[in-house]
Each structure stands twice: as structure tokens, then as C-alpha cells.
PDB file of C-alpha atoms and ligand atoms in Angstrom:
ATOM      1  CA  MET A   1       0.010   0.080   0.026  1.00 56.00           C
ATOM      2  CA  GLU A   2       2.847   2.387   0.857  1.00 69.00           C
ATOM      3  CA  LEU A   3       4.476   1.840  -2.404  1.00 76.00           C
ATOM      4  CA  LEU A   4       1.248   2.477  -4.467  1.00 88.00           C
ATOM      5  CA  LEU A   5       0.515   5.914  -2.621  1.00 90.00           C
ATOM      6  CA  PRO A   6       1.990   8.842  -4.713  1.00 93.00           C
ATOM      7  CA  PRO A   7       4.748  10.643  -2.681  1.00 93.00           C
ATOM      8  CA  ALA A   8       2.819  13.777  -2.328  1.00 94.00           C
ATOM      9  CA  LEU A   9      -0.026  11.886  -0.604  1.00 94.00           C
ATOM     10  CA  ARG A  10       2.528   9.846   1.580  1.00 94.00           C
ATOM     11  CA  ASN A  11       3.756  13.213   2.586  1.00 95.00           C
ATOM     12  CA  LEU A  12       0.252  14.492   3.455  1.00 95.00           C
ATOM     13  CA  ARG A  13      -0.499  11.280   5.416  1.00 95.00           C
ATOM     14  CA  GLN A  14       2.687  11.499   7.485  1.00 95.00           C
ATOM     15  CA  ALA A  15       1.971  15.184   8.311  1.00 95.00           C
ATOM     16  CA  LEU A  16      -1.839  14.442   9.263  1.00 96.00           C
ATOM     17  CA  GLU A  17      -0.468  11.509  11.552  1.00 96.00           C
ATOM     18  CA  LYS A  18       1.484  13.774  13.541  1.00 95.00           C
ATOM     19  CA  LEU A  19      -1.853  15.335  14.734  1.00 95.00           C
ATOM     20  CA  PRO A  20      -3.433  14.192  17.836  1.00 89.00           C
ATOM     21  CA  GLY A  21      -5.930  11.232  17.560  1.00 91.00           C
ATOM     22  CA  ILE A  22      -5.129  10.612  13.768  1.00 95.00           C
ATOM     23  CA  GLY A  23      -3.813   7.343  13.010  1.00 93.00           C
ATOM     24  CA  PRO A  24      -2.961   5.951   9.459  1.00 90.00           C
ATOM     25  CA  ARG A  25      -6.496   5.055   8.603  1.00 92.00           C
ATOM     26  CA  SER A  26      -8.101   8.170   9.612  1.00 95.00           C
ATOM     27  CA  ALA A  27      -5.324  10.042   7.920  1.00 95.00           C
ATOM     28  CA  LEU A  28      -6.291   8.033   4.541  1.00 93.00           C
ATOM     29  CA  ARG A  29      -9.773   8.873   5.377  1.00 94.00           C
ATOM     30  CA  ILE A  30      -9.195  12.410   5.471  1.00 95.00           C
ATOM     31  CA  ILE A  31      -7.112  12.536   2.193  1.00 94.00           C
ATOM     32  CA  GLN A  32      -9.801  10.609   0.504  1.00 94.00           C
ATOM     33  CA  SER A  33     -12.471  13.100   1.583  1.00 94.00           C
ATOM     34  CA  LEU A  34     -10.220  16.067   0.571  1.00 94.00           C
ATOM     35  CA  LEU A  35      -9.698  14.642  -2.980  1.00 94.00           C
ATOM     36  CA  LYS A  36     -13.233  14.005  -3.482  1.00 94.00           C
ATOM     37  CA  LYS A  37     -14.009  17.786  -2.754  1.00 92.00           C
ATOM     38  CA  PRO A  38     -11.040  19.982  -3.818  1.00 89.00           C
ATOM     39  CA  GLU A  39     -12.959  23.037  -2.589  1.00 93.00           C
ATOM     40  CA  HIS A  40     -12.379  21.671   1.032  1.00 92.00           C
ATOM     41  CA  ILE A  41      -8.678  21.553   0.414  1.00 93.00           C
ATOM     42  CA  HIS A  42      -8.702  25.341  -0.885  1.00 94.00           C
ATOM     43  CA  SER A  43     -10.689  26.475   2.327  1.00 94.00           C
ATOM     44  CA  LEU A  44      -8.504  24.422   4.539  1.00 94.00           C
ATOM     45  CA  LEU A  45      -5.538  26.040   2.939  1.00 95.00           C
ATOM     46  CA  SER A  46      -6.959  29.600   3.377  1.00 96.00           C
ATOM     47  CA  ALA A  47      -7.995  28.873   6.944  1.00 96.00           C
ATOM     48  CA  LEU A  48      -4.404  27.569   7.930  1.00 96.00           C
ATOM     49  CA  GLU A  49      -2.842  30.620   6.159  1.00 96.00           C
ATOM     50  CA  GLU A  50      -5.019  32.985   8.198  1.00 96.00           C
ATOM     51  CA  VAL A  51      -4.107  31.080  11.499  1.00 95.00           C
ATOM     52  CA  VAL A  52      -0.404  31.290  10.740  1.00 95.00           C
ATOM     53  CA  GLN A  53      -0.726  34.982   9.803  1.00 94.00           C
ATOM     54  CA  SER A  54      -2.825  36.358  12.525  1.00 94.00           C
ATOM     55  CA  VAL A  55      -3.316  34.171  15.552  1.00 95.00           C
ATOM     56  CA  HIS A  56      -0.634  34.547  18.537  1.00 93.00           C
ATOM     57  CA  THR A  57      -0.408  33.411  22.046  1.00 95.00           C
ATOM     58  CA  CYS A  58      -1.325  36.162  24.667  1.00 96.00           C
ATOM     59  CA  PRO A  59       1.976  37.101  26.310  1.00 95.00           C
ATOM     60  CA  ASN A  60      -0.129  37.310  29.438  1.00 96.00           C
ATOM     61  CA  CYS A  61      -2.068  34.387  29.841  1.00 97.00           C
ATOM     62  CA  GLY A  62      -1.219  32.163  26.956  1.00 97.00           C
ATOM     63  CA  PHE A  63      -4.774  32.049  25.377  1.00 97.00           C
ATOM     64  CA  TRP A  64      -5.034  32.325  21.600  1.00 96.00           C
ATOM     65  CA  THR A  65      -5.615  36.137  20.229  1.00 96.00           C
ATOM     66  CA  GLU A  66      -5.414  37.813  16.952  1.00 94.00           C
ATOM     67  CA  SER A  67      -4.443  41.194  18.602  1.00 87.00           C
ATOM     68  CA  GLU A  68      -0.618  41.958  18.986  1.00 85.00           C
ATOM     69  CA  GLY A  69      -1.297  42.553  22.552  1.00 90.00           C
ATOM     70  CA  PHE A  70      -3.295  40.806  25.162  1.00 94.00           C
ATOM     71  CA  CYS A  71      -6.211  38.560  24.367  1.00 96.00           C
ATOM     72  CA  ASP A  72     -10.031  39.478  25.009  1.00 95.00           C
ATOM     73  CA  VAL A  73     -10.106  37.949  28.399  1.00 96.00           C
ATOM     74  CA  CYS A  74      -7.102  39.766  29.745  1.00 96.00           C
ATOM     75  CA  THR A  75      -8.264  43.077  28.369  1.00 95.00           C
ATOM     76  CA  ASP A  76     -11.934  42.445  29.547  1.00 96.00           C
ATOM     77  CA  PRO A  77     -12.650  45.113  32.481  1.00 95.00           C
ATOM     78  CA  HIS A  78     -15.950  43.308  33.326  1.00 95.00           C
ATOM     79  CA  ARG A  79     -14.224  40.075  34.218  1.00 96.00           C
ATOM     80  CA  ASP A  80     -13.301  39.157  38.070  1.00 96.00           C
ATOM     81  CA  HIS A  81      -9.834  40.480  38.552  1.00 94.00           C
ATOM     82  CA  THR A  82      -9.505  38.457  41.778  1.00 96.00           C
ATOM     83  CA  THR A  83      -9.736  34.839  40.788  1.00 96.00           C
ATOM     84  CA  LEU A  84      -7.180  33.262  38.419  1.00 97.00           C
ATOM     85  CA  CYS A  85      -7.948  29.662  36.749  1.00 97.00           C
ATOM     86  CA  ILE A  86      -4.755  27.697  35.716  1.00 97.00           C
ATOM     87  CA  VAL A  87      -5.461  25.331  32.896  1.00 96.00           C
ATOM     88  CA  LYS A  88      -3.334  23.044  30.809  1.00 95.00           C
ATOM     89  CA  ASP A  89      -4.193  24.217  27.182  1.00 95.00           C
ATOM     90  CA  ALA A  90      -5.932  27.033  25.490  1.00 95.00           C
ATOM     91  CA  ALA A  91      -8.765  24.594  24.580  1.00 93.00           C
ATOM     92  CA  ASP A  92      -9.482  24.253  28.440  1.00 93.00           C
ATOM     93  CA  VAL A  93     -10.426  28.031  28.565  1.00 95.00           C
ATOM     94  CA  LEU A  94     -13.223  27.325  26.034  1.00 94.00           C
ATOM     95  CA  ALA A  95     -14.325  24.412  28.042  1.00 91.00           C
ATOM     96  CA  ILE A  96     -14.638  26.416  31.209  1.00 92.00           C
ATOM     97  CA  GLU A  97     -16.235  29.370  29.267  1.00 94.00           C
ATOM     98  CA  ARG A  98     -18.831  26.942  27.901  1.00 91.00           C
ATOM     99  CA  SER A  99     -19.864  26.121  31.502  1.00 88.00           C
ATOM    100  CA  GLN A 100     -20.580  29.821  32.294  1.00 89.00           C
ATOM    101  CA  ALA A 101     -19.467  29.021  35.878  1.00 88.00           C
ATOM    102  CA  PHE A 102     -16.338  31.147  35.806  1.00 93.00           C
ATOM    103  CA  ARG A 103     -15.752  34.837  35.109  1.00 95.00           C
ATOM    104  CA  GLY A 104     -12.220  35.414  36.250  1.00 96.00           C
ATOM    105  CA  LYS A 105      -8.938  35.362  34.395  1.00 97.00           C
ATOM    106  CA  TYR A 106      -7.052  32.418  33.082  1.00 98.00           C
ATOM    107  CA  HIS A 107      -3.364  31.177  32.961  1.00 98.00           C
ATOM    108  CA  VAL A 108      -2.537  28.663  30.236  1.00 98.00           C
ATOM    109  CA  LEU A 109       0.476  26.648  31.247  1.00 98.00           C
ATOM    110  CA  GLY A 110       0.859  24.918  27.847  1.00 96.00           C
ATOM    111  CA  GLY A 111       1.002  21.398  29.372  1.00 95.00           C
ATOM    112  CA  VAL A 112       1.775  19.476  32.676  1.00 96.00           C
ATOM    113  CA  ILE A 113       5.020  18.182  33.972  1.00 96.00           C
ATOM    114  CA  ASP A 114       5.668  14.992  32.160  1.00 95.00           C
ATOM    115  CA  PRO A 115       8.936  13.663  32.591  1.00 92.00           C
ATOM    116  CA  LEU A 116       8.208  10.493  30.268  1.00 92.00           C
ATOM    117  CA  SER A 117       7.417  12.802  27.493  1.00 91.00           C
ATOM    118  CA  GLY A 118      10.351  15.192  28.127  1.00 94.00           C
ATOM    119  CA  VAL A 119       8.068  17.928  29.464  1.00 94.00           C
ATOM    120  CA  GLY A 120       9.789  19.693  32.580  1.00 94.00           C
ATOM    121  CA  GLU A 121       8.799  22.793  34.419  1.00 92.00           C
ATOM    122  CA  LYS A 122      10.815  25.019  32.322  1.00 95.00           C
ATOM    123  CA  ASP A 123       8.835  24.073  29.354  1.00 96.00           C
ATOM    124  CA  LEU A 124       5.635  25.542  31.036  1.00 97.00           C
ATOM    125  CA  ARG A 125       4.505  29.259  31.304  1.00 97.00           C
ATOM    126  CA  LEU A 126       5.671  29.197  34.885  1.00 97.00           C
ATOM    127  CA  GLU A 127       7.752  32.163  34.881  1.00 96.00           C
ATOM    128  CA  GLN A 128       4.796  34.340  33.564  1.00 96.00           C
ATOM    129  CA  LEU A 129       2.690  32.901  36.274  1.00 97.00           C
ATOM    130  CA  TRP A 130       5.060  33.944  39.183  1.00 96.00           C
ATOM    131  CA  GLU A 131       5.154  37.344  37.448  1.00 96.00           C
ATOM    132  CA  ARG A 132       1.447  37.766  37.181  1.00 96.00           C
ATOM    133  CA  LEU A 133       0.896  36.875  40.798  1.00 95.00           C
ATOM    134  CA  LYS A 134       3.464  39.599  41.781  1.00 93.00           C
ATOM    135  CA  LYS A 135       1.950  42.101  39.429  1.00 94.00           C
ATOM    136  CA  GLU A 136      -1.949  41.372  39.437  1.00 93.00           C
ATOM    137  CA  SER A 137      -3.993  41.354  42.617  1.00 90.00           C
ATOM    138  CA  TYR A 138      -5.590  37.867  42.908  1.00 96.00           C
ATOM    139  CA  GLU A 139      -7.260  36.491  45.849  1.00 96.00           C
ATOM    140  CA  GLU A 140      -7.812  33.086  44.571  1.00 96.00           C
ATOM    141  CA  LEU A 141      -5.870  30.441  42.375  1.00 96.00           C
ATOM    142  CA  ILE A 142      -8.092  27.554  41.043  1.00 95.00           C
ATOM    143  CA  PHE A 143      -6.226  24.730  39.748  1.00 94.00           C
ATOM    144  CA  ALA A 144      -8.082  23.090  36.805  1.00 92.00           C
ATOM    145  CA  LEU A 145      -5.248  20.955  35.224  1.00 91.00           C
ATOM    146  CA  GLY A 146      -7.295  17.772  34.935  1.00 83.00           C
ATOM    147  CA  THR A 147      -6.951  14.580  36.806  1.00 80.00           C
ATOM    148  CA  SER A 148      -4.115  12.546  35.360  1.00 86.00           C
ATOM    149  CA  PRO A 149      -0.995  11.886  37.605  1.00 88.00           C
ATOM    150  CA  GLU A 150       0.867  14.569  35.702  1.00 92.00           C
ATOM    151  CA  ALA A 151      -1.723  17.023  36.203  1.00 91.00           C
ATOM    152  CA  GLU A 152      -1.481  16.269  39.943  1.00 90.00           C
ATOM    153  CA  THR A 153       2.325  16.393  39.994  1.00 93.00           C
ATOM    154  CA  THR A 154       2.052  19.889  38.376  1.00 95.00           C
ATOM    155  CA  THR A 155      -0.748  21.046  40.799  1.00 94.00           C
ATOM    156  CA  TYR A 156       1.450  20.225  43.832  1.00 93.00           C
ATOM    157  CA  TYR A 157       4.660  21.876  42.204  1.00 95.00           C
ATOM    158  CA  ILE A 158       2.833  24.859  41.736  1.00 96.00           C
ATOM    159  CA  ALA A 159       1.314  24.756  45.080  1.00 94.00           C
ATOM    160  CA  ARG A 160       4.364  24.158  46.946  1.00 94.00           C
ATOM    161  CA  HIS A 161       6.175  27.048  45.083  1.00 94.00           C
ATOM    162  CA  LEU A 162       3.295  29.280  46.323  1.00 94.00           C
ATOM    163  CA  ILE A 163       3.676  28.205  49.893  1.00 91.00           C
ATOM    164  CA  ASP A 164       4.036  31.883  51.108  1.00 91.00           C
ATOM    165  CA  TRP A 165       1.521  33.412  48.630  1.00 92.00           C
ATOM    166  CA  HIS A 166      -1.303  35.356  50.464  1.00 92.00           C
ATOM    167  CA  GLY A 167      -4.182  34.017  48.488  1.00 93.00           C
ATOM    168  CA  ARG A 168      -6.324  30.949  48.585  1.00 94.00           C
ATOM    169  CA  LEU A 169      -5.510  27.828  46.554  1.00 95.00           C
ATOM    170  CA  SER A 170      -8.428  25.588  45.488  1.00 94.00           C
ATOM    171  CA  ARG A 171      -9.059  22.902  42.985  1.00 88.00           C
ATOM    172  CA  PHE A 172     -12.074  21.601  41.142  1.00 78.00           C
ATOM    173  CA  ALA A 173     -14.651  19.414  43.288  1.00 70.00           C
ATOM    174  CA  SER A 174     -14.935  15.646  42.545  1.00 61.00           C
ATOM    175  CA  GLY A 175     -16.984  14.609  39.456  1.00 61.00           C
ATOM    176  CA  ILE A 176     -14.278  14.614  36.848  1.00 62.00           C
ATOM    177  CA  PRO A 177     -13.237  11.206  36.151  1.00 64.00           C
ATOM    178  CA  VAL A 178      -9.575  10.313  36.881  1.00 59.00           C
ATOM    179  CA  GLY A 179      -7.362  10.827  34.030  1.00 60.00           C
ATOM    180  CA  SER A 180      -9.953  12.625  31.797  1.00 65.00           C
ATOM    181  CA  GLU A 181      -9.041  15.925  29.971  1.00 71.00           C
ATOM    182  CA  LEU A 182     -11.130  19.080  30.811  1.00 74.00           C
ATOM    183  CA  GLU A 183     -12.307  19.703  27.304  1.00 73.00           C
ATOM    184  CA  TYR A 184     -14.178  16.394  27.188  1.00 75.00           C
ATOM    185  CA  ILE A 185     -16.166  17.038  30.372  1.00 77.00           C
ATOM    186  CA  ASP A 186     -19.884  18.219  29.761  1.00 79.00           C
ATOM    187  CA  PRO A 187     -20.484  21.885  30.706  1.00 81.00           C
ATOM    188  CA  LEU A 188     -22.673  20.927  33.406  1.00 78.00           C
ATOM    189  CA  THR A 189     -20.267  18.730  35.432  1.00 80.00           C
ATOM    190  CA  LEU A 190     -17.656  21.321  34.655  1.00 80.00           C
ATOM    191  CA  SER A 191     -19.855  23.989  36.309  1.00 80.00           C
ATOM    192  CA  ARG A 192     -20.790  21.834  39.239  1.00 78.00           C
ATOM    193  CA  SER A 193     -17.290  20.993  39.819  1.00 79.00           C
ATOM    194  CA  LEU A 194     -16.163  24.632  39.613  1.00 81.00           C
ATOM    195  CA  ARG A 195     -18.914  25.866  42.097  1.00 81.00           C
ATOM    196  CA  GLU A 196     -18.137  23.372  44.561  1.00 79.00           C
ATOM    197  CA  ARG A 197     -14.263  23.808  44.340  1.00 86.00           C
ATOM    198  CA  GLN A 198     -12.344  22.606  47.365  1.00 83.00           C
ATOM    199  CA  PRO A 199      -9.330  24.275  49.069  1.00 85.00           C
ATOM    200  CA  LEU A 200      -6.215  22.679  47.937  1.00 84.00           C
ATOM    201  CA  THR A 201      -3.948  21.400  51.098  1.00 78.00           C
ATOM    202  CA  LEU A 202      -0.551  20.309  50.758  1.00 74.00           C
TER     203      LEU A 202
HETATM  204 ZN1   ZN B 301      -4.610  36.803  27.829  1.00 79.39          ZN
END
């Protein structure tokens, strides 16, 4: 099969397989569907081009933005400036926003500490977090990193670092299955878990 596939399609398949959740079979299914409707290729190309040209990471919180400066959440004067929610990825911000249970600010770490995958604390946006806690006036920090062992390690790494910080540390209540990613949790569970959040104890 490999030899029969034209080199350009082989390249495309390899590129697609690098994306999360896409294996060799689904890569081929995507290729097949794109080749049946060439207009989909053009719209995908222009959407990707636009993303490359205009989307940045907010230098403050790490969420996506099209502006050169801070993102819409960071610049929104109506958001609660006293609560900061720490999440793993930008998509988690969207998941929590869908729950409509949180009106504070976010800090996107860009991952969790995972030595087996080569992700250490230096790879996360921790320096930016320490800076924000010095400059901005938060009273509560909510950990929403998920329930994987790596998320737990990261939560406690940050909590230990903040042992002398003046504010409250809390985490989502139970209800989120162990090992699950925030973005797959339904908004109702997420909102309950956020409302019933618990103090984080070391
Ligand atoms: Zn921001």
C-alpha cells in the first residue's frame, strides 16, 4: 500500500498522522475526502494561512488572540480580577467558558510536567505565572489541570512554590473522572465542579 501511494499523498498522510487522535487509517480517510472535494482543500489552506498570519499566543495568559497585545479575556474590564484559573491548554479555557460558571481570568500553562514525554517545569509558562501573581491582585488561584497523575504532580509543584503566597488555593471538586481531559467534560459537570471547588491542601 505504501508503495502505491503517490509521494505527495504519502507526505500528507505523514503530516496528518502527527496530529493528535489521527492514525494511518483516519489520515487516509481525510485524504480521500479532501480529494473528492477539492474546494475543501482550498478552504482548509486559506484557514490555515489565516491562522499562521494572524493568531498569536497572549503574552500574559497564553490563550489565543488575533491582536498583537493581550487577549480578549485579559483586556475585559468586566471580568473578575481576583480569581485566576490555571489550565493546561488553550482549549481548556473554551471548555470552562462553555460551563458559564467562571468569570475570572485564566493562565494557560501549555502542558503539564511529564518527564516521560520530556516535558519539564521549564517548558511550561510558569515564570509568567509567578510574574502575574506579583503584578496582578488575585485572591484565589483555582487549579483546573485535569485529573491525570501528571496534572496532580504539576498542581502540587505549583502549590509548593506558592506556599507563602497570600491568597487561597483551590481545585475543582470531584465529579471529573480520573485521567480525563477538561475539554471532554460536559459543561454541567464542569460548572458544578467549579462551583463546589475545594481548598487545596499540601
Ligand atoms: Zn490573555
